[in-house]
Coordinates of C-alpha atoms in Angstrom, one line a residue:
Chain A
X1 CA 192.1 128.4 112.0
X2 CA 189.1 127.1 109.8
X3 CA 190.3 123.8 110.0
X4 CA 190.0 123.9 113.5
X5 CA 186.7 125.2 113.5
X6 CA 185.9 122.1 111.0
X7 CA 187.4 119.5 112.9
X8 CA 185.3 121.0 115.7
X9 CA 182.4 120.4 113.6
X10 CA 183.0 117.0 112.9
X11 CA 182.7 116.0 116.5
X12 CA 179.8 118.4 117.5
X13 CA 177.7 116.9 114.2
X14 CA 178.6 113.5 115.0
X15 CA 177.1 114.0 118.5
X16 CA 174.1 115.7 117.5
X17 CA 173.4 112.9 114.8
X18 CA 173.9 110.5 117.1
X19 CA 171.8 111.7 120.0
X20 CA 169.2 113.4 117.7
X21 CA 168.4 110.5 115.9
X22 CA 167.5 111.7 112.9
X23 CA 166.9 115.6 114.4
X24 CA 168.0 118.3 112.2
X25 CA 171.9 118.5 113.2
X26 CA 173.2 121.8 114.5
X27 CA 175.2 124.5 112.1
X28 CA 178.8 123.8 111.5
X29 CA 180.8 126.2 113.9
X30 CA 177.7 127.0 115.1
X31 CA 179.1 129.2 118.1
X32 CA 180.6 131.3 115.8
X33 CA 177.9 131.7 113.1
X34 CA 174.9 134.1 113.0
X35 CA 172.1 132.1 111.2
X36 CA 169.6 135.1 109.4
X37 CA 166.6 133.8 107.7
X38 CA 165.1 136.1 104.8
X39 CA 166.7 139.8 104.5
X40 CA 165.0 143.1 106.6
X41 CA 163.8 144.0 103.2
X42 CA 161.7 141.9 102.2
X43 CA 160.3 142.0 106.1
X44 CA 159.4 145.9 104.7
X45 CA 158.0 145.2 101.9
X46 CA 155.8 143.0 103.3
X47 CA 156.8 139.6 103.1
X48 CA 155.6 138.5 106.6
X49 CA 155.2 134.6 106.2
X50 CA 157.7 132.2 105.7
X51 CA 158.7 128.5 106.0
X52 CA 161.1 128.1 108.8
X53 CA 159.7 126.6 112.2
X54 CA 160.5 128.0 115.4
X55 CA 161.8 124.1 115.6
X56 CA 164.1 124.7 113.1
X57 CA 165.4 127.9 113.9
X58 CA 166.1 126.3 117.6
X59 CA 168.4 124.4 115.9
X60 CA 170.3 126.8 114.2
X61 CA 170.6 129.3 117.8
X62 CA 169.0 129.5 121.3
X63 CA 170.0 132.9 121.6
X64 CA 168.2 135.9 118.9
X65 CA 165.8 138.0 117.3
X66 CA 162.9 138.2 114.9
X67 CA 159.2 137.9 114.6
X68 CA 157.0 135.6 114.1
X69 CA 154.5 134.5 110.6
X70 CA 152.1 137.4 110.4
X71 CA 154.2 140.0 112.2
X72 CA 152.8 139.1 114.8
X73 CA 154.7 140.6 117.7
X74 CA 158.4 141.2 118.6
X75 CA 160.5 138.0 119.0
X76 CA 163.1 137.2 121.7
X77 CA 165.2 134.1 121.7
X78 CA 167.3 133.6 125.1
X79 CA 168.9 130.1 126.3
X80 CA 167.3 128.4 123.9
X81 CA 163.1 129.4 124.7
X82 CA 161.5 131.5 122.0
X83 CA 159.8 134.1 123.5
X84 CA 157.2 136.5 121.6
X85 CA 155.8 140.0 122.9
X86 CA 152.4 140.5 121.0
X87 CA 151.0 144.3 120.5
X88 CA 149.4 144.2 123.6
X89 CA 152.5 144.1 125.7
X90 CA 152.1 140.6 126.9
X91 CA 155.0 138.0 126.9
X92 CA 154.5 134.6 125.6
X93 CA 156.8 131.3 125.0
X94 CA 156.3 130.2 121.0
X95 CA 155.5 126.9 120.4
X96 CA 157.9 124.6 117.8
X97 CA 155.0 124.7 115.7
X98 CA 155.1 128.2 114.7
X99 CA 156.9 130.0 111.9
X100 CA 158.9 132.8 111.2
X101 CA 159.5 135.7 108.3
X102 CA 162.4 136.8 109.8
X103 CA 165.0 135.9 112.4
X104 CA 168.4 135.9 113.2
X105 CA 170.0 133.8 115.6
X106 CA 173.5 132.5 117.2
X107 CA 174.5 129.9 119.7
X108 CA 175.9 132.9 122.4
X109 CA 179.6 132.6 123.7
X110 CA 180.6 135.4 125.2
X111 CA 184.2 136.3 123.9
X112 CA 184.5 139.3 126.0
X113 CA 182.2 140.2 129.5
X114 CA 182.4 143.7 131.1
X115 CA 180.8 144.2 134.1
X116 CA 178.9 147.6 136.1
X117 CA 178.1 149.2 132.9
X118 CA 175.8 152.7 133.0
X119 CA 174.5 154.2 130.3
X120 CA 172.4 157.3 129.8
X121 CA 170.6 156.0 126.5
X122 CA 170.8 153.3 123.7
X123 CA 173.2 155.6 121.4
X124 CA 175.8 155.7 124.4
X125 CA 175.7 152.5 125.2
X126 CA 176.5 151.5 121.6
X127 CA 179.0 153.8 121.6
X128 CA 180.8 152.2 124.6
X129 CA 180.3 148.9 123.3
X130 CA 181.9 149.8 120.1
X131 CA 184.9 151.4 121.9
X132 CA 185.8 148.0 122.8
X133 CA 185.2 146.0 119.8
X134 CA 188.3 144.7 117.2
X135 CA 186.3 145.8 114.3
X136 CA 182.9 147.2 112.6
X137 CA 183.4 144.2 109.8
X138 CA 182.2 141.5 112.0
X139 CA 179.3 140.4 113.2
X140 CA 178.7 140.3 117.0
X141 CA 175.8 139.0 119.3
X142 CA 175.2 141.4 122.2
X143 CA 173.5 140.4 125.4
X144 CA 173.2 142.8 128.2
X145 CA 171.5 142.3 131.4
X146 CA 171.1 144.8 134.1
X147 CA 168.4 147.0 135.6
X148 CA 166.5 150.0 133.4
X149 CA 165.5 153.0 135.2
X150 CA 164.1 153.7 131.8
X151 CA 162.7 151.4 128.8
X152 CA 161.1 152.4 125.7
X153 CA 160.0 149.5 123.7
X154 CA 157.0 148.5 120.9
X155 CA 155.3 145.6 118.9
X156 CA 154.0 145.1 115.5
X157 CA 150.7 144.1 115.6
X158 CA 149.7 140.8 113.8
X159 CA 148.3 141.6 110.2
X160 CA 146.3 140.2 107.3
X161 CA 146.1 140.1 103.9
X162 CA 147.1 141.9 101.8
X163 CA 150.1 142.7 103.8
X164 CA 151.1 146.3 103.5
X165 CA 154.6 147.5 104.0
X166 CA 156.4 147.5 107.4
X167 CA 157.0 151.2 106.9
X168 CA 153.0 152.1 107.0
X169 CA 152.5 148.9 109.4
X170 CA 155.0 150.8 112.5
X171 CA 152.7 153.7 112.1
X172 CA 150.2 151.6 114.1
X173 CA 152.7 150.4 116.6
X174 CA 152.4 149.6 120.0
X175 CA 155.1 151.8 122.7
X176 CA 155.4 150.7 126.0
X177 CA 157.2 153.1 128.4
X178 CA 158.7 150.5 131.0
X179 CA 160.0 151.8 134.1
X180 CA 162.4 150.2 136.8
X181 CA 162.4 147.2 135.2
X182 CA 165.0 144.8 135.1
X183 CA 166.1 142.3 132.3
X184 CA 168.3 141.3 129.3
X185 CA 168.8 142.7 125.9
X186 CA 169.1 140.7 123.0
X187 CA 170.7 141.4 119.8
X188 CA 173.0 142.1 117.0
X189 CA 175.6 144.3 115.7
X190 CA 175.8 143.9 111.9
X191 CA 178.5 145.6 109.9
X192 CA 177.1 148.6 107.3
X193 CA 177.9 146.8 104.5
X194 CA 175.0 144.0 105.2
X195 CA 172.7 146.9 105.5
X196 CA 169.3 145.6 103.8
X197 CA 170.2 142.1 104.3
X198 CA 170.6 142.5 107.6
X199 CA 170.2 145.9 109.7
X200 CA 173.1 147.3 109.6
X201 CA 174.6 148.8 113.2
X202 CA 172.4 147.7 116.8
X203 CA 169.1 146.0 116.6
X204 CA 168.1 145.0 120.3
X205 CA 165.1 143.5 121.8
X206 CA 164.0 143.2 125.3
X207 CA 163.0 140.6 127.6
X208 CA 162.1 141.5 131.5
X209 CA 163.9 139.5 134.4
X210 CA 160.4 138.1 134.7
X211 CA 159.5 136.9 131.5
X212 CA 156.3 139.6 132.0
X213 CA 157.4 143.0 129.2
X214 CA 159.5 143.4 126.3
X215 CA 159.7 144.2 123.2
X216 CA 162.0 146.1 120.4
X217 CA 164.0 148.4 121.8
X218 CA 163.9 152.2 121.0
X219 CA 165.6 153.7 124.5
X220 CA 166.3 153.2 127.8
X221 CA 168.4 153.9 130.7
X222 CA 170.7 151.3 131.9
X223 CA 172.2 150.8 135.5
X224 CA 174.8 148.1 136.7
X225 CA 174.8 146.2 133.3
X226 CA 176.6 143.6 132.6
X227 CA 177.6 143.9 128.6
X228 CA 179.0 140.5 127.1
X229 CA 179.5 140.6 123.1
X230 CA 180.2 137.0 120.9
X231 CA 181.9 138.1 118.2
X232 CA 180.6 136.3 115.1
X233 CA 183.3 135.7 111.6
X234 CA 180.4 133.4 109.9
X235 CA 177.4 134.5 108.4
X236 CA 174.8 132.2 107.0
X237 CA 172.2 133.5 105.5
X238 CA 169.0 131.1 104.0
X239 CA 166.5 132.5 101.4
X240 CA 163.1 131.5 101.5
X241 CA 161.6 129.9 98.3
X242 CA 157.8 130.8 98.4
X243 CA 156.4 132.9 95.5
X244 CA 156.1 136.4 97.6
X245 CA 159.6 136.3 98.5
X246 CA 160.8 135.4 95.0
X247 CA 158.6 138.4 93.3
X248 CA 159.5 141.0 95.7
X249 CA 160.8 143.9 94.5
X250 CA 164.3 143.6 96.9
X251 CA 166.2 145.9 95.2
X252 CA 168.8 148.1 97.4
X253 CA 168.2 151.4 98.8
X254 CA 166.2 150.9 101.5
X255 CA 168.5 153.0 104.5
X256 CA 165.8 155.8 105.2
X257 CA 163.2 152.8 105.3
X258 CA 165.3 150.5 107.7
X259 CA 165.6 153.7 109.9
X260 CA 162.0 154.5 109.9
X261 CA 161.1 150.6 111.1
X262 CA 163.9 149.9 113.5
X263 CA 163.7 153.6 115.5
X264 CA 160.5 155.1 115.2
X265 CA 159.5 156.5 118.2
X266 CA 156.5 158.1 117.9
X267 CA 158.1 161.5 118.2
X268 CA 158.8 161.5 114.4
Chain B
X1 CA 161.1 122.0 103.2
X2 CA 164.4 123.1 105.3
X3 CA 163.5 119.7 107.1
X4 CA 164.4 117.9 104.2
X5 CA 167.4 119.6 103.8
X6 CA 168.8 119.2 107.3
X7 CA 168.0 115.2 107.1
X8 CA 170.3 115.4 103.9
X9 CA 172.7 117.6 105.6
X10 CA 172.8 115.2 108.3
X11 CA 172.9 111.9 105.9
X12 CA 175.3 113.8 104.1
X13 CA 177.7 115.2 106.9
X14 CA 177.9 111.6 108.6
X15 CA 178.9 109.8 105.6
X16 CA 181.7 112.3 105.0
X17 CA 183.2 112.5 108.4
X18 CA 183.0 108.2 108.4
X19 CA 184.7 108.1 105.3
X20 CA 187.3 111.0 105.4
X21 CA 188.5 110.0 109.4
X22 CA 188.6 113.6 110.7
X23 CA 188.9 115.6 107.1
X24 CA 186.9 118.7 106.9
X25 CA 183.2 117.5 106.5
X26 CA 181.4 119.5 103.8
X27 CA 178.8 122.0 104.7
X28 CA 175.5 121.4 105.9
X29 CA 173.0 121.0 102.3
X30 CA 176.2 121.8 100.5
X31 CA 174.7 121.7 97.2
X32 CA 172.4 124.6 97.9
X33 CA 175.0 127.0 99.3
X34 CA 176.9 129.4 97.7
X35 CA 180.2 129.9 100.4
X36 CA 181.9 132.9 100.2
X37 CA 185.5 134.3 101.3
X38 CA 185.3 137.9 102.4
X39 CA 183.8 140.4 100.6
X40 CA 184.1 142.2 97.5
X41 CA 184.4 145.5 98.9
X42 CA 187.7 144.2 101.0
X43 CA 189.1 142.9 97.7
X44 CA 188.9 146.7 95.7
X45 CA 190.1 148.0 98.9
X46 CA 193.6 146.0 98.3
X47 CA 193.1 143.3 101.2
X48 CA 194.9 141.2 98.8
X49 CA 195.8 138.4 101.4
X50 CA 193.7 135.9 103.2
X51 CA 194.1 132.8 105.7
X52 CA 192.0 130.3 103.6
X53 CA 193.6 127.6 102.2
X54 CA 192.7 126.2 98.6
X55 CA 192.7 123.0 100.5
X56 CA 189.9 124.0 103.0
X57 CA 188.3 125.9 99.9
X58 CA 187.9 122.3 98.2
X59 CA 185.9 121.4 101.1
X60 CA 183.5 123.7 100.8
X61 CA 182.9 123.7 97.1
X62 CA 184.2 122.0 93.7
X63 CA 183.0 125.1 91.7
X64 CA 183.6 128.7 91.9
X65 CA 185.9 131.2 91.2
X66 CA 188.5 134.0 93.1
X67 CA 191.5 134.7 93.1
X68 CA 194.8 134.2 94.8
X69 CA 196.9 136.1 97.9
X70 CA 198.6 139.2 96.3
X71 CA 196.2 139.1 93.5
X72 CA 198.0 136.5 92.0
X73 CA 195.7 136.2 89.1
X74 CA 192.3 134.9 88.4
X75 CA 190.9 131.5 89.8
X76 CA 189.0 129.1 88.5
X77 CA 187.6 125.8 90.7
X78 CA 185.8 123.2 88.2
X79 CA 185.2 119.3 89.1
X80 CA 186.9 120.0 92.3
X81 CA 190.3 121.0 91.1
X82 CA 191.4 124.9 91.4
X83 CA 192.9 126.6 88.5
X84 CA 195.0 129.8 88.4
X85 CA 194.9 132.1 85.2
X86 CA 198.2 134.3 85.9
X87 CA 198.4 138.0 84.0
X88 CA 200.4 135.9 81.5
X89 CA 197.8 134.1 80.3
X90 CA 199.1 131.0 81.8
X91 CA 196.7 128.4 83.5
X92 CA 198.4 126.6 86.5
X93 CA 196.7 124.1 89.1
X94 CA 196.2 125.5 92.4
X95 CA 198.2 123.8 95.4
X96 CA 196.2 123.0 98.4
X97 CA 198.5 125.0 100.7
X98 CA 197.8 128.7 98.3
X99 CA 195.7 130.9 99.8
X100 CA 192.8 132.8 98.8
X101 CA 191.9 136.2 99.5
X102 CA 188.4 136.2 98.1
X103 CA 186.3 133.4 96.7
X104 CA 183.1 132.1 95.9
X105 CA 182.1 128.5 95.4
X106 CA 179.6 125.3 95.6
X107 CA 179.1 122.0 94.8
X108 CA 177.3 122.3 91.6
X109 CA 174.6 120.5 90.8
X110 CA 172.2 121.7 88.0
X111 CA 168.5 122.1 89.0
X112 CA 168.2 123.1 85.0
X113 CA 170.1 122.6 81.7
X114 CA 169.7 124.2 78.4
X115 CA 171.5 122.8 75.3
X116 CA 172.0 124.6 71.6
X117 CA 172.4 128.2 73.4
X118 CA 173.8 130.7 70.6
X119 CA 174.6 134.2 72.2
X120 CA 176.4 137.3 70.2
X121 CA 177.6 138.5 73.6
X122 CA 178.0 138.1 77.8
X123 CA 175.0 140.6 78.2
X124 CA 172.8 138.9 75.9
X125 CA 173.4 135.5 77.7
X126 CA 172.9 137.2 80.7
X127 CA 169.5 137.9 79.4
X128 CA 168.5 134.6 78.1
X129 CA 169.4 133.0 81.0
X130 CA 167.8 135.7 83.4
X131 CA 164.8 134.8 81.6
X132 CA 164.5 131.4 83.1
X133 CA 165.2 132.1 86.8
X134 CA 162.4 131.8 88.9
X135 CA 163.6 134.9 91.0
X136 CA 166.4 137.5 90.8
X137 CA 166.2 137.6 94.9
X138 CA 168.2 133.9 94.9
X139 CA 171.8 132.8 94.6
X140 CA 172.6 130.9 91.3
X141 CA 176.0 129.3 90.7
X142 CA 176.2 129.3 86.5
X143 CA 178.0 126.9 84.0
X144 CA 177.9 127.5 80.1
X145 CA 179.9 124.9 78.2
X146 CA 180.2 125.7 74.3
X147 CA 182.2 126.7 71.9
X148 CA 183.2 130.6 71.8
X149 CA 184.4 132.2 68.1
X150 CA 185.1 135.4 70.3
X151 CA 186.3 135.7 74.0
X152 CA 187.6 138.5 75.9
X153 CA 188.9 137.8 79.5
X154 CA 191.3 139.4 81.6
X155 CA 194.0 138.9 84.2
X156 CA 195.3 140.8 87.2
X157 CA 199.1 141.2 88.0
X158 CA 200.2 139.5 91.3
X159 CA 200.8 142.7 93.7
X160 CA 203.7 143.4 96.3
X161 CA 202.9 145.7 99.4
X162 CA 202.3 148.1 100.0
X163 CA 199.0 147.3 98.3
X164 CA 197.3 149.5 95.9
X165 CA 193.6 149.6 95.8
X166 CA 191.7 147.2 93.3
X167 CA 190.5 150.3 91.0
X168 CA 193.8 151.0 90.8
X169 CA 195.3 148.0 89.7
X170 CA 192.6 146.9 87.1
X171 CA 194.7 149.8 85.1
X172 CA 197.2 147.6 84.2
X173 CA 195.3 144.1 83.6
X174 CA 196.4 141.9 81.2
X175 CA 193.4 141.2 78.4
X176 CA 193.5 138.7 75.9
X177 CA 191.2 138.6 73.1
X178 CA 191.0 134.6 72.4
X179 CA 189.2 133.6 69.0
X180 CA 187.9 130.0 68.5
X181 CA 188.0 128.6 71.1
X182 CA 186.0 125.8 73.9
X183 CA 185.4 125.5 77.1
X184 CA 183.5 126.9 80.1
X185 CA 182.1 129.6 81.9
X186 CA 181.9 129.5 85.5
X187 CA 180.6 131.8 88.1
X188 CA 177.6 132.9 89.7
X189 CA 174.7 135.8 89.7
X190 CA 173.9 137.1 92.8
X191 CA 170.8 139.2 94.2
X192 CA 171.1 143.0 93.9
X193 CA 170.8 143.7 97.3
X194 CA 174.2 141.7 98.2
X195 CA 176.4 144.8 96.0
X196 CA 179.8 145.4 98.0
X197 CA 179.5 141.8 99.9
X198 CA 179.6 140.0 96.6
X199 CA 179.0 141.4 92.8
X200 CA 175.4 142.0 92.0
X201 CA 174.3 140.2 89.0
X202 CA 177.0 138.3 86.8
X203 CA 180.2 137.4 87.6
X204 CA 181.5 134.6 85.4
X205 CA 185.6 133.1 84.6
X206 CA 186.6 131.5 81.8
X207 CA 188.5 128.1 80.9
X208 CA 189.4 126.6 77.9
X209 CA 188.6 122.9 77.0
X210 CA 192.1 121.9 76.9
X211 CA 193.0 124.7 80.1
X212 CA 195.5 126.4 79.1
X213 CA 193.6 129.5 78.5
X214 CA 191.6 132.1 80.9
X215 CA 190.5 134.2 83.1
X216 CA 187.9 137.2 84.2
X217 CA 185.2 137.3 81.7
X218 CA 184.6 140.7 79.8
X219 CA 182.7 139.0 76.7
X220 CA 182.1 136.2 74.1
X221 CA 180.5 135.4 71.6
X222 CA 178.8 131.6 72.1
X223 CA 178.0 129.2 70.0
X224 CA 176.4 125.5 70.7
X225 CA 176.3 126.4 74.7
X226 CA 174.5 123.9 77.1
X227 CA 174.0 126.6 79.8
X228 CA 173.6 124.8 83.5
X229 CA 172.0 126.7 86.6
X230 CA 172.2 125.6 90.3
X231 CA 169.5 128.0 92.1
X232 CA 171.5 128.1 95.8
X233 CA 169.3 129.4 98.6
X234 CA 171.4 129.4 101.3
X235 CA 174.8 132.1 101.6
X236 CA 177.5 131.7 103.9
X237 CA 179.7 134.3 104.5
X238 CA 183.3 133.7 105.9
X239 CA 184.9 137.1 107.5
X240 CA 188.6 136.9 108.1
X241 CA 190.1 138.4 111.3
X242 CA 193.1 139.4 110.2
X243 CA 194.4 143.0 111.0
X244 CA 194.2 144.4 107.4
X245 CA 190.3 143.3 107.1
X246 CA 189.4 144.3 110.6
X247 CA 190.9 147.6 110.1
X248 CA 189.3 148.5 106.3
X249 CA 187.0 150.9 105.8
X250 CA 184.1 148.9 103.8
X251 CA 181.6 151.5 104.4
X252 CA 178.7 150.7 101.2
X253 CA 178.9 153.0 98.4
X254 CA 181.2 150.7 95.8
X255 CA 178.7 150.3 92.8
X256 CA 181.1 152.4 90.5
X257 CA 184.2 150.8 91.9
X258 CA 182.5 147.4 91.4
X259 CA 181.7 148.4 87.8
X260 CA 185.0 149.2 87.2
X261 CA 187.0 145.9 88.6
X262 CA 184.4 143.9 86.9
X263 CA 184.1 145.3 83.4
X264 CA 186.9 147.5 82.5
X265 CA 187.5 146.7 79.0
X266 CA 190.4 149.1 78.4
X267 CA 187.8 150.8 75.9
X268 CA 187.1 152.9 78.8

């Protein structure tokens, strides 16, 4: 089977190189590979510039999550446009230029699509997602799009130096209560054992149908969804190399943390 | 800086696939990647068989170490050929069509080397050495060729099913306590924070000069070492899909288990 995959390689890098001209060539298997750059640890301890280019990141997935070099703002990476939704709500589309502290990415292939999905809340939809996956060792990319009676979602607000933590930083957070909207979440399911590299279980973001609100999701209500999950056997995950990132203290243990980033509410 | 490394990757990848006519191409900047076969955690939970080939191994790294389907021993890939120390304490070369349940390897290439190394013992190398890494948040594939007046490795005992778990079978490994000898270490220490996907800190094999002798590393005594590091930014993870993977429970948690595989000395 990895041969395959190689021999698919070949061809797809061959094409790129060729057409590209010198443009950095696409991931090997890249449908199959989730692409993470830096670890959700050193994004909460404060490490919130890096070296990889929106540019570069394009080329590694069209489809993902992140933010952007001075958390500034939830990012949102759908057909191949890099979207990011600043503290004030507003939606904008990221230009190569700009960098990133933390993303992770795919090229999406739906392996399985399920259509006129309801769900009540976030937790039940995961839970009906995960009733139909082969395994909780994978990776998968999850894309849903439908309409949302109900959306809770917030952004990081862009920060200076000296960066504090993300755990103090989501204190100041922005929540935006989103109703009858309509739109497409964007995200990950990452198995518990990556937890700290990656967050382990759902992370989801939001974009609305009209490119207008979004954000990272904490809750909502979904109506007629259609669910479709890539399920990803390749994880490739690139370090960065500047002197904050190598002196962080990145040392395991960070579960109550991770929770307290990815799902405060407000109500905590 | 990842610029740089994708126009290499793309120099790299094209010259490959033109001169190998539809061979696996090696990975994208395969000299900075450490490529890894499942995880750690799978192995101690007795998912003792894997698809990868040795053959498709090759292509994505010259150096490394593993083992082989039913726990067949310890392995050991140096220069680009794969070695197998078996619970005899026999070495034997690999064949492409064996398959690998867990690996780890590169193309090494060291960014530093260190001649006239003396250490009384593995942890005080591991010191030494740690004392000239840039960062302990990076991948580093790690070669030490000296002479050795004490070394202690073990072997594990090829397994039948039904498969015991890991921390089982480490009860009955094979350790040989080899004076005077030469030859090389070769392994890799990896970031804390990647504990259950691949060991934390140092994970090193053992072959002789003249290999016929081997195996899992449990300590030396070195003498004369020229100790080689290859700092590796970039991880890839390959997941298998097979039944016995997606169905283990790798929940986190394995640090004792982990100790115990790794260092079990029988004085325990």
């Amino acid at each position: 089977m990895h041969l395959r995959l190689w021999h698919t390689g070949v061809i797809a890098t061959l094409l790129i190189a060729t057409s590209l001209q010198g443009q950095p060539p696409a991931a090997v298997d890249k449908n199959q590979q989730l692409v993470q750059i830096s670890t959700i640890n050193a994004l909460i301890k404060g490490i919130y510039e890096g070296d990889t280019t929106i540019g570069e990141l394009r080329t590694m997935g069209s489809f993902g999550i992140g933010t952007l070099n001075h958390l500034d703002g939830e990012m949102v990476a759908m057909d191949g446009t890099v979207y990011q939704v600043t503290s004030d709500g507003k939606v904008h589309v990221v230009p190569d230029a700009a960098k990133t502290p933390f993303a992770s990415v795919t090229f999406f292939e739906a392996d399985t699509t399920t259509p006129s999905v309801d769900a009540d809340s976030f937790e039940a939809l995961q839970k009906a997602i995960d009733a139909g996956l082969p395994s909780e060792n994978l990776f998968y990319a999850v894309k849903v799009t439908g309409t949302f009676p109900k959306m809770k979602v917030r952004s990081v607000t862009r920060q200076s130096e000296p960066y504090r933590p993300l755990t103090e930083v989501v204190n100041e957070q922005s929540i935006f209560d989103i109703p009858d909207t309509s739109g497409t979440l964007i995200g990950f399911r990452c198995p518990d054992y990556v937890q700290g590299v990656n967050v382990a279980d759902y992370h989801m973001h939001f974009l609305s149908a009209d490119k207008t609100q979004g954000g990272h999701v904490l809750g909502f209500e979904l109506r007629d969804g259609t669910v479709e999950v890539d399920k990803l056997a390749n994880y490739r995950l690139i370090l960065p190399e500047d002197k904050k990132f190598l002196e962080a203290d990145l040392s395991p243990g960070g579960d109550a943390a991770i929770h307290k980033v990815e799902k405060l509410t407000g109500k905590e």
